[in-house]
CSV table of N, CA and C in Angstrom, one decimal:
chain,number,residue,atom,x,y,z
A,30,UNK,N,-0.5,-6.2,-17.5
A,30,UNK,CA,-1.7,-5.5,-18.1
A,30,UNK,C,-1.8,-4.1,-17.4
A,31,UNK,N,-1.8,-3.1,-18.1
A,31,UNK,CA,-2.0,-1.6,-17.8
A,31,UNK,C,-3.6,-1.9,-17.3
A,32,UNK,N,-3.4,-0.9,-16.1
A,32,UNK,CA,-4.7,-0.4,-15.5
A,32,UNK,C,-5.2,0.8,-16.3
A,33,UNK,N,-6.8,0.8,-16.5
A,33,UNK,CA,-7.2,1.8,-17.1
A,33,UNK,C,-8.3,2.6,-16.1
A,34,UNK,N,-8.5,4.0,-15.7
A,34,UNK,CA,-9.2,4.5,-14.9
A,34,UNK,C,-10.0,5.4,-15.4
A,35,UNK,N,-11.3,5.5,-15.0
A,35,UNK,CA,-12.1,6.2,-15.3
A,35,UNK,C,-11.8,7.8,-15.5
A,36,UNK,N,-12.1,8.6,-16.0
A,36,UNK,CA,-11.4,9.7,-16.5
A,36,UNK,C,-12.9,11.0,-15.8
A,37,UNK,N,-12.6,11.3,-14.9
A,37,UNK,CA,-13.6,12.4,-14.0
A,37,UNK,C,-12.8,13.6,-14.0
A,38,UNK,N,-13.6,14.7,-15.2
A,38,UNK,CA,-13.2,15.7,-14.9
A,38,UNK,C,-13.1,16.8,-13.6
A,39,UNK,N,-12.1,17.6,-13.3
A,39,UNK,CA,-12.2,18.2,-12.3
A,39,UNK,C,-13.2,19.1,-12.3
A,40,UNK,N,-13.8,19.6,-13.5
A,40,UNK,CA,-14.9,20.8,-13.2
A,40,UNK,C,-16.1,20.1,-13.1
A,41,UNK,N,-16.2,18.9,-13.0
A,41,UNK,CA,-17.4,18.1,-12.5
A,41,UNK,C,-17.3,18.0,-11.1
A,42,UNK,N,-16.1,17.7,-10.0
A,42,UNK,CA,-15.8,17.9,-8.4
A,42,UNK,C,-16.2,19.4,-8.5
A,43,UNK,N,-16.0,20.5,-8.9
A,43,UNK,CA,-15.7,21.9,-8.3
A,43,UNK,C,-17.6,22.1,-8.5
A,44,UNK,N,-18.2,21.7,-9.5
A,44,UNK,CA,-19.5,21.9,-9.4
A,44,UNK,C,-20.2,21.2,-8.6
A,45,UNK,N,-20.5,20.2,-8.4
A,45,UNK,CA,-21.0,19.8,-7.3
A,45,UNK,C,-20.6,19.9,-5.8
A,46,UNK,N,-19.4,20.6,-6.0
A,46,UNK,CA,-19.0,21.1,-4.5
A,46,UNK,C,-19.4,22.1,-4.6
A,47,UNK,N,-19.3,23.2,-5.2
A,47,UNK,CA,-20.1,24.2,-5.2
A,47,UNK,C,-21.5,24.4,-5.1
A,48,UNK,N,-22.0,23.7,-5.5
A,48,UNK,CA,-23.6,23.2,-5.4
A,48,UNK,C,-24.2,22.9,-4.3
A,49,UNK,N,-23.1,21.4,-3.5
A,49,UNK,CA,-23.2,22.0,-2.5
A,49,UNK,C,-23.3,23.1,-1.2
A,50,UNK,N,-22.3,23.7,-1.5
A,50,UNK,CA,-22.0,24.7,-0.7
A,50,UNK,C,-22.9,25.8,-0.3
A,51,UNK,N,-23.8,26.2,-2.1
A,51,UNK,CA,-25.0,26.8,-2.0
A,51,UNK,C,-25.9,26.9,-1.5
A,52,UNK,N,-26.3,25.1,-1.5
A,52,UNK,CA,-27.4,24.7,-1.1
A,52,UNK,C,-27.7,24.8,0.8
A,53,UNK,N,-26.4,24.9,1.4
A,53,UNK,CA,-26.5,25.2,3.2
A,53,UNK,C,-26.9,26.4,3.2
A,54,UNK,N,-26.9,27.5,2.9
A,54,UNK,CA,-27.8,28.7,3.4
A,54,UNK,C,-29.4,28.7,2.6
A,55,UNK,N,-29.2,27.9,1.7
A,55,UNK,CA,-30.8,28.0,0.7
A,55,UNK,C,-31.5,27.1,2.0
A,56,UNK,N,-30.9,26.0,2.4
A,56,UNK,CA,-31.7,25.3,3.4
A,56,UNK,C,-31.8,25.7,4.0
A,57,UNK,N,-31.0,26.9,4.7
A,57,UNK,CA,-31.2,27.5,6.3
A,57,UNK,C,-32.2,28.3,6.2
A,58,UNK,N,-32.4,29.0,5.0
A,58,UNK,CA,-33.4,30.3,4.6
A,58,UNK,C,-34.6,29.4,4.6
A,59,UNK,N,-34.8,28.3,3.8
A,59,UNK,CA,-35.7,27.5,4.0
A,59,UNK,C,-36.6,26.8,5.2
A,60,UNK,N,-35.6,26.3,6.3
A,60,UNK,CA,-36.2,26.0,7.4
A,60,UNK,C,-36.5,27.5,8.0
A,61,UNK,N,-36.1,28.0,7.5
A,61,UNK,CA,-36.4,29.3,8.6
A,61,UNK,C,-37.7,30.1,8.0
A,62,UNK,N,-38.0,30.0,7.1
A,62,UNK,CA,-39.1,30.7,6.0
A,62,UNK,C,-40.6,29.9,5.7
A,63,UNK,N,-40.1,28.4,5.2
A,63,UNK,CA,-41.6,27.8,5.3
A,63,UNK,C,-42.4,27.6,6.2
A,64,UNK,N,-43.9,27.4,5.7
A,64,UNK,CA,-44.7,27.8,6.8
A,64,UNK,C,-44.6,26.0,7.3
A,65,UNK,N,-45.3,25.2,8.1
A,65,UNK,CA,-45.1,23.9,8.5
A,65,UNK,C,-46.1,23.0,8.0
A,66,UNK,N,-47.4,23.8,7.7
A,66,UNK,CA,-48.7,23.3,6.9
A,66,UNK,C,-48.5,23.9,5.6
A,67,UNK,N,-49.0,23.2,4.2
A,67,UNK,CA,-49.4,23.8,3.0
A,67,UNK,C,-49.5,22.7,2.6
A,68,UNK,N,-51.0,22.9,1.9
A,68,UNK,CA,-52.0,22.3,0.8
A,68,UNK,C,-51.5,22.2,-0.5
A,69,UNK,N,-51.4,21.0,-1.1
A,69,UNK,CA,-50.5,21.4,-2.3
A,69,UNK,C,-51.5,20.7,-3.7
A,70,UNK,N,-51.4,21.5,-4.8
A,70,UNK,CA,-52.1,21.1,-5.7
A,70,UNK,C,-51.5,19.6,-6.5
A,71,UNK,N,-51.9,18.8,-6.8
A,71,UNK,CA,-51.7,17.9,-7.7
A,71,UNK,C,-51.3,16.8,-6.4
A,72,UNK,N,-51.3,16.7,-5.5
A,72,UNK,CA,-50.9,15.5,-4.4
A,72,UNK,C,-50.7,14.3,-5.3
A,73,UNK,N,-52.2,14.0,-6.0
A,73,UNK,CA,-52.4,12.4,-6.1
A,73,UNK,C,-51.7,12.4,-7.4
A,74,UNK,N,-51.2,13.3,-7.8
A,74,UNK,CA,-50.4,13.1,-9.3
A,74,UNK,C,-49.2,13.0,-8.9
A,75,UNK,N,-48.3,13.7,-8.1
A,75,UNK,CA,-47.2,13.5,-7.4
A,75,UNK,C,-46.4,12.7,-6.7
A,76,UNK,N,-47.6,12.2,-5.9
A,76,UNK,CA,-47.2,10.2,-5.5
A,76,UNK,C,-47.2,9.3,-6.3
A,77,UNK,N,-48.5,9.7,-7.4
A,77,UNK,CA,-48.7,8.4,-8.1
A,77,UNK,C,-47.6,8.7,-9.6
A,78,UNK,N,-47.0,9.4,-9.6
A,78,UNK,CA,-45.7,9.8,-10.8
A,78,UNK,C,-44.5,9.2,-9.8
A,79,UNK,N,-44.4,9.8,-9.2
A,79,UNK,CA,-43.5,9.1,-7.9
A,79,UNK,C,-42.9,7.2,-8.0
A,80,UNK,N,-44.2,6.9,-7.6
A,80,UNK,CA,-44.4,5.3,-7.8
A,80,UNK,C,-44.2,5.1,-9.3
A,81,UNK,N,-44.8,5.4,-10.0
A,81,UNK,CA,-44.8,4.9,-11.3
A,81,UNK,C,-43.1,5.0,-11.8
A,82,UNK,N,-42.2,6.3,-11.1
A,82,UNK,CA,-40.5,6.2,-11.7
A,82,UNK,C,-40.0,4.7,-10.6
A,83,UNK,N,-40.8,4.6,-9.4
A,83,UNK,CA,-39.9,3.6,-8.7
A,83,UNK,C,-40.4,2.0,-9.4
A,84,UNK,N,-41.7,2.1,-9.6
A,84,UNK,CA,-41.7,0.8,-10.2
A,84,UNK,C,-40.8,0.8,-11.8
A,85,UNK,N,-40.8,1.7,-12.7
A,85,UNK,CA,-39.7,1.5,-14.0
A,85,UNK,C,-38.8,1.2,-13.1
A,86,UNK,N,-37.9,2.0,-12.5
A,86,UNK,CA,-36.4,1.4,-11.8
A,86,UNK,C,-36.6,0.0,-10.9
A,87,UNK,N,-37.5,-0.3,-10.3
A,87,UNK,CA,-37.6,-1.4,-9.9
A,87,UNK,C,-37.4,-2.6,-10.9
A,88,UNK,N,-38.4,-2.9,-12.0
A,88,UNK,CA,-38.3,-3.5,-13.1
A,88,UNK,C,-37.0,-3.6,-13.5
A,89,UNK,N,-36.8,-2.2,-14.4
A,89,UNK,CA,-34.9,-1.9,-15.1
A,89,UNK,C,-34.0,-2.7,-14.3
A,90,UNK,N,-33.9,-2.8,-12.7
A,90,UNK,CA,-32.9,-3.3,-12.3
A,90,UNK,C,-33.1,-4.7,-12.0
A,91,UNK,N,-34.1,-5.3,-12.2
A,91,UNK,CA,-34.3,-6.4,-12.3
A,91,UNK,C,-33.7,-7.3,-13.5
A,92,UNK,N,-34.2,-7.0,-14.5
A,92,UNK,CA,-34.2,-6.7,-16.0
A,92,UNK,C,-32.7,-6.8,-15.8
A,93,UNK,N,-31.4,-5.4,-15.6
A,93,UNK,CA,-30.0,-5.4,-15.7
A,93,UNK,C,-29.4,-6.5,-14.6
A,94,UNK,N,-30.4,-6.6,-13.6
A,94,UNK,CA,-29.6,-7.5,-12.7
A,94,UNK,C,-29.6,-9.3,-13.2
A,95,UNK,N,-30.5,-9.8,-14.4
A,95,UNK,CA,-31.1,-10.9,-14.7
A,95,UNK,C,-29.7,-10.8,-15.5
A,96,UNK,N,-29.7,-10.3,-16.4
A,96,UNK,CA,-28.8,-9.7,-17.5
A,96,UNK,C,-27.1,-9.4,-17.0
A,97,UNK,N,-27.0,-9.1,-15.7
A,97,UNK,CA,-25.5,-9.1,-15.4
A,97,UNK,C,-24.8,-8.1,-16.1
A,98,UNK,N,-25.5,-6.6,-16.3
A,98,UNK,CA,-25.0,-5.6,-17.1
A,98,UNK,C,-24.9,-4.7,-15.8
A,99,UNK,N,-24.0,-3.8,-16.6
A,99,UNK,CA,-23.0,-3.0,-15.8
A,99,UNK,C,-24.1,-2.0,-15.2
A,100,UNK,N,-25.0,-1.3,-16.2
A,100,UNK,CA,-25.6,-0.2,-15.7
A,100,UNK,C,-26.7,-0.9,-14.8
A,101,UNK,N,-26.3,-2.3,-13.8
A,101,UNK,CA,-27.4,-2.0,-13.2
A,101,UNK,C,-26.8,-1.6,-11.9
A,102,UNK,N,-25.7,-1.1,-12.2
A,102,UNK,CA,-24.9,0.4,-10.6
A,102,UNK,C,-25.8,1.1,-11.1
A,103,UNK,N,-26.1,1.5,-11.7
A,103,UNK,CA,-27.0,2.8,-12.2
A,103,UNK,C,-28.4,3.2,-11.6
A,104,UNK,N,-28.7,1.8,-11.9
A,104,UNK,CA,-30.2,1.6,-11.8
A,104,UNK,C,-30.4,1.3,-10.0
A,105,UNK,N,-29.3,1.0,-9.8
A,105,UNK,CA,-29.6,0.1,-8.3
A,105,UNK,C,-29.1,1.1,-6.9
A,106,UNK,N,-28.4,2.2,-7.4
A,106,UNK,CA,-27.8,3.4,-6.9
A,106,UNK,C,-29.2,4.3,-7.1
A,107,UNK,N,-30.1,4.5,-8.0
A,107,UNK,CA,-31.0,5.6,-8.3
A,107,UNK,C,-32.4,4.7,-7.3
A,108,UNK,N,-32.3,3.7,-7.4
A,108,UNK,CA,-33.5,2.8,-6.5
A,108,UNK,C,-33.3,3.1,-5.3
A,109,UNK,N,-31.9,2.8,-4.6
A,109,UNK,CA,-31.7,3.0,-3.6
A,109,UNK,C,-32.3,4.3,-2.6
A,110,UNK,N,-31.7,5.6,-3.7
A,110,UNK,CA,-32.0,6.8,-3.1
A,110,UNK,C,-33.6,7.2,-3.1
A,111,UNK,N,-34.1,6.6,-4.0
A,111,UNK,CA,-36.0,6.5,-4.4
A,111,UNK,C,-36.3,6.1,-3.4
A,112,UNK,N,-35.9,4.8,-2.7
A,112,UNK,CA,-37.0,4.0,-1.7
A,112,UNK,C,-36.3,4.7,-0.5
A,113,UNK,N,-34.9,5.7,-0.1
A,113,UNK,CA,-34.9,6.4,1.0
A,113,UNK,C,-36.1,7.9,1.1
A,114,UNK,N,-35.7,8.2,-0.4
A,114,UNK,CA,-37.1,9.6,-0.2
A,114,UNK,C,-38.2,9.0,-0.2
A,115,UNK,N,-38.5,8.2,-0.5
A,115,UNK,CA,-40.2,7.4,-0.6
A,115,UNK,C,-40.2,7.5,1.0
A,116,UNK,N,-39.5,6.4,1.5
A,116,UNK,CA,-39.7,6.1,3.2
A,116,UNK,C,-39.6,7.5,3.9
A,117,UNK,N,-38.7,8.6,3.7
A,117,UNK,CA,-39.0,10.0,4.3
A,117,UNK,C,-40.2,10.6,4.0
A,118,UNK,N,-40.7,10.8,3.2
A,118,UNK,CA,-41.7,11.6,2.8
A,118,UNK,C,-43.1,10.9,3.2
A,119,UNK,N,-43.2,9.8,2.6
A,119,UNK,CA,-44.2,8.9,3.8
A,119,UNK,C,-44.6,9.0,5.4
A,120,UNK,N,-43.4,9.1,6.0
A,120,UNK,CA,-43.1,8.8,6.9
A,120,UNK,C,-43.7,10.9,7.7
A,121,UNK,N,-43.3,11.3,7.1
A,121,UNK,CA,-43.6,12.9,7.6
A,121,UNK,C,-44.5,13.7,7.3
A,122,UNK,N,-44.8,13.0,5.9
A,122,UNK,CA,-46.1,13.3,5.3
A,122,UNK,C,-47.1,12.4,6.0
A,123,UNK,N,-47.7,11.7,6.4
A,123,UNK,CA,-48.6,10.7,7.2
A,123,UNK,C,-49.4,11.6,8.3
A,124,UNK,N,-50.6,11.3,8.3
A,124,UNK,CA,-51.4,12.0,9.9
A,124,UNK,C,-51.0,11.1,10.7
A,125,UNK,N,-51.2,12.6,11.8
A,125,UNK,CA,-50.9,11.8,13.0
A,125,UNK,C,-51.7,10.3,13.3
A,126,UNK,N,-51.1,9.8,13.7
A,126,UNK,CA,-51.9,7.8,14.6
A,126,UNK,C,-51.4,7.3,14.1
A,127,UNK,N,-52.5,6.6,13.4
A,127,UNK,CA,-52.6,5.0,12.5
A,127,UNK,C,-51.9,5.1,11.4
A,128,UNK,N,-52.2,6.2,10.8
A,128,UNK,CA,-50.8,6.5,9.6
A,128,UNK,C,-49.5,6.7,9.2
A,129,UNK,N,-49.3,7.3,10.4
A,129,UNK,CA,-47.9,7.7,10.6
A,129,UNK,C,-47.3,6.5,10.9
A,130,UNK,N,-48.1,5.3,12.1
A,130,UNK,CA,-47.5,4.1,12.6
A,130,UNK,C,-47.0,3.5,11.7
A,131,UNK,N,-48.3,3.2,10.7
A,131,UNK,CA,-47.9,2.2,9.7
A,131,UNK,C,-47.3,2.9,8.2
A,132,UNK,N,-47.0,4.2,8.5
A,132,UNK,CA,-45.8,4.8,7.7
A,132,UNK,C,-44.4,4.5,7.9
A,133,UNK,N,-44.1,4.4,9.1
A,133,UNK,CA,-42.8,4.3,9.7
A,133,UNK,C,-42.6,2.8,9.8
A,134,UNK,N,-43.5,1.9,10.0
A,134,UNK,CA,-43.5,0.6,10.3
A,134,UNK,C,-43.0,-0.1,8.7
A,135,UNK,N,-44.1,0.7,7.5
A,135,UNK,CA,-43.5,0.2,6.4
A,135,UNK,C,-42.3,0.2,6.1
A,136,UNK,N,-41.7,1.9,6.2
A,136,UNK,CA,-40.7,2.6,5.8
A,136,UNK,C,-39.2,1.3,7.0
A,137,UNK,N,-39.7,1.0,8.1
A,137,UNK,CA,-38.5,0.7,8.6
A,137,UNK,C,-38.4,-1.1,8.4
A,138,UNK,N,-39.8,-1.5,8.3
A,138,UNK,CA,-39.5,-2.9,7.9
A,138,UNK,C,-39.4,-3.5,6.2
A,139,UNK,N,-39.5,-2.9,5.7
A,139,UNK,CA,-39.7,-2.9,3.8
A,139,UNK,C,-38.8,-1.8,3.0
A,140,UNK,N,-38.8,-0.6,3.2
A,140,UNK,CA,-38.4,0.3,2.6
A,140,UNK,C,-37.1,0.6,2.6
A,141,UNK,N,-36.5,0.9,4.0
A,141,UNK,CA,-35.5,1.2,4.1
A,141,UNK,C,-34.5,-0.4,4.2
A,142,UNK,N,-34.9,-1.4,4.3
A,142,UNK,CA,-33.9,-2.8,4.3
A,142,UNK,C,-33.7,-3.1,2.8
A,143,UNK,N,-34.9,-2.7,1.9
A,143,UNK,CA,-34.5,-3.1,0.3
A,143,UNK,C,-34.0,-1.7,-0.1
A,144,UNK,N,-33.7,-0.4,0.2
A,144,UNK,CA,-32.8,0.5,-0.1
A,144,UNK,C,-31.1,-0.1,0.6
A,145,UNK,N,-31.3,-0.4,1.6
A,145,UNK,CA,-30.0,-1.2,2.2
A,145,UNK,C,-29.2,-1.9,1.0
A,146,UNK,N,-30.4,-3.2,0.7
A,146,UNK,CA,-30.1,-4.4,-0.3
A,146,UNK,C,-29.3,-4.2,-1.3
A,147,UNK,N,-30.2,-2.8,-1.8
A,147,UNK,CA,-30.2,-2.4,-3.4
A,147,UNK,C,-28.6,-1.3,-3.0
A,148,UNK,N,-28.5,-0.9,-2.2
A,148,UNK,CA,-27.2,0.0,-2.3
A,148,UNK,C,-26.2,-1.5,-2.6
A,149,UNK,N,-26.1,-2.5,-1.6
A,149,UNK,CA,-25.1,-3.5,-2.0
A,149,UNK,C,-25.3,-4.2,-3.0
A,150,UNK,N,-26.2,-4.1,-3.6
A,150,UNK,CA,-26.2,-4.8,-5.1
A,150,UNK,C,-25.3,-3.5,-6.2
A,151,UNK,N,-25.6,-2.5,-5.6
A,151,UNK,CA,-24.6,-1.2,-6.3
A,151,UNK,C,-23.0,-1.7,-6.4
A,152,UNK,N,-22.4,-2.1,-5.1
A,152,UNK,CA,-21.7,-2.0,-4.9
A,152,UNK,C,-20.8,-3.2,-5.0
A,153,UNK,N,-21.1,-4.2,-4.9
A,153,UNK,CA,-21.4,-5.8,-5.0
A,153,UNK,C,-21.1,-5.7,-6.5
A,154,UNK,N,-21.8,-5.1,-7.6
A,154,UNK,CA,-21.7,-5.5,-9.0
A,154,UNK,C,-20.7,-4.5,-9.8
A,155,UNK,N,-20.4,-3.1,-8.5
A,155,UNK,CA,-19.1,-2.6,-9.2
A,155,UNK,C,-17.6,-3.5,-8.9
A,156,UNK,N,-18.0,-4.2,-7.8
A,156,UNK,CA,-16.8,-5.0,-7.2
A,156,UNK,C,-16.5,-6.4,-8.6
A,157,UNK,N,-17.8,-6.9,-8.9
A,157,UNK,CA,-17.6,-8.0,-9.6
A,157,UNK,C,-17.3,-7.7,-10.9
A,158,UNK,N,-18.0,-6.4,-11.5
A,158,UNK,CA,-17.3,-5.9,-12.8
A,158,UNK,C,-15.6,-5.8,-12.8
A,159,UNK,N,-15.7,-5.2,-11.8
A,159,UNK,CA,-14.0,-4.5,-11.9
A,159,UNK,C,-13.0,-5.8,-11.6
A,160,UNK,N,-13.7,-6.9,-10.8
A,160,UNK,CA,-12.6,-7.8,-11.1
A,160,UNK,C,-12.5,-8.6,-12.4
A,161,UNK,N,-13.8,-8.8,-13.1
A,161,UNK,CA,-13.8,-9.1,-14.7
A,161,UNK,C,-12.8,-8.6,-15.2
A,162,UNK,N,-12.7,-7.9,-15.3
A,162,UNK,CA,-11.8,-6.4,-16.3
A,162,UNK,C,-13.0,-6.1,-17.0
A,163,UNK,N,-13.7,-5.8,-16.7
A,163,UNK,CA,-14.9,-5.0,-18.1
A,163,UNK,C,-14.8,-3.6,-17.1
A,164,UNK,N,-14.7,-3.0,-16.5
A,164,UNK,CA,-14.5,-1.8,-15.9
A,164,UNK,C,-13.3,-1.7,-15.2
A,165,UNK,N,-12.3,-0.7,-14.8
A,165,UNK,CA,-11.6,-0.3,-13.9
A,165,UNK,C,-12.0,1.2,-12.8
């Protein structure tokens, strides 16, 4: 049986390496330029938009993972990276004390172990696909 391989353009590597590449002095200009405080308009729309994409992907990957469909790499890959920016931004965003504790306490006992999970459910269901033959 012929192996069949996914077909990844090279000008898709050269752009995100490039993108890369950009983005290290945008960051440097950036740490070096913002102020450390700023008040930001729409806060409670922002978290709560925030939450509302992590609970759809939460659901969806449930839903593809019940279902044993391919795109739940997809879904389980994009969760993953959600519940690591959720746990950072929690975690930094928080006042100082009681907030921050039980920012970090969430973030390290809940947040970051089911980003863990969910990356190996990514990885776990590309393994089990590709030994099916429904993917190579």
């Amino acid at each position: 049986m012929r192996k069949r391989y996914l077909h990844i353009p090279t000008w898709a590597a050269v752009l995100y390496g490039a993108a890369g590449g950009v983005l290290i002095p945008w960051t440097v200009s950036l740490a070096q330029s913002l102020p450390e405080r700023h008040v930001a308009r729409h806060w409670d729309a922002a978290w709560v938009g925030f939450d509302i994409f992590m609970i759809f992907l939460l659901l969806l990957t449930a839903v593809l993972a019940l279902g044993k469909n391919i795109y739940v790499v997809v879904t389980s890959s994009a969760l993953g990276t959600i519940l690591l920016i959720d746990a950072w931004f929690d975690v930094l965003t928080a006042k100082p004390g009681h907030e921050q504790r039980e920012s970090l306490l969430f973030a390290l006992l809940i947040e970051l172990p089911l980003a863990i999970l969910t990356f190996y459910l990514a990885v776990n269901a590309t393994h089990i696909f590709k030994k099916s033959n429904k993917i190579v």
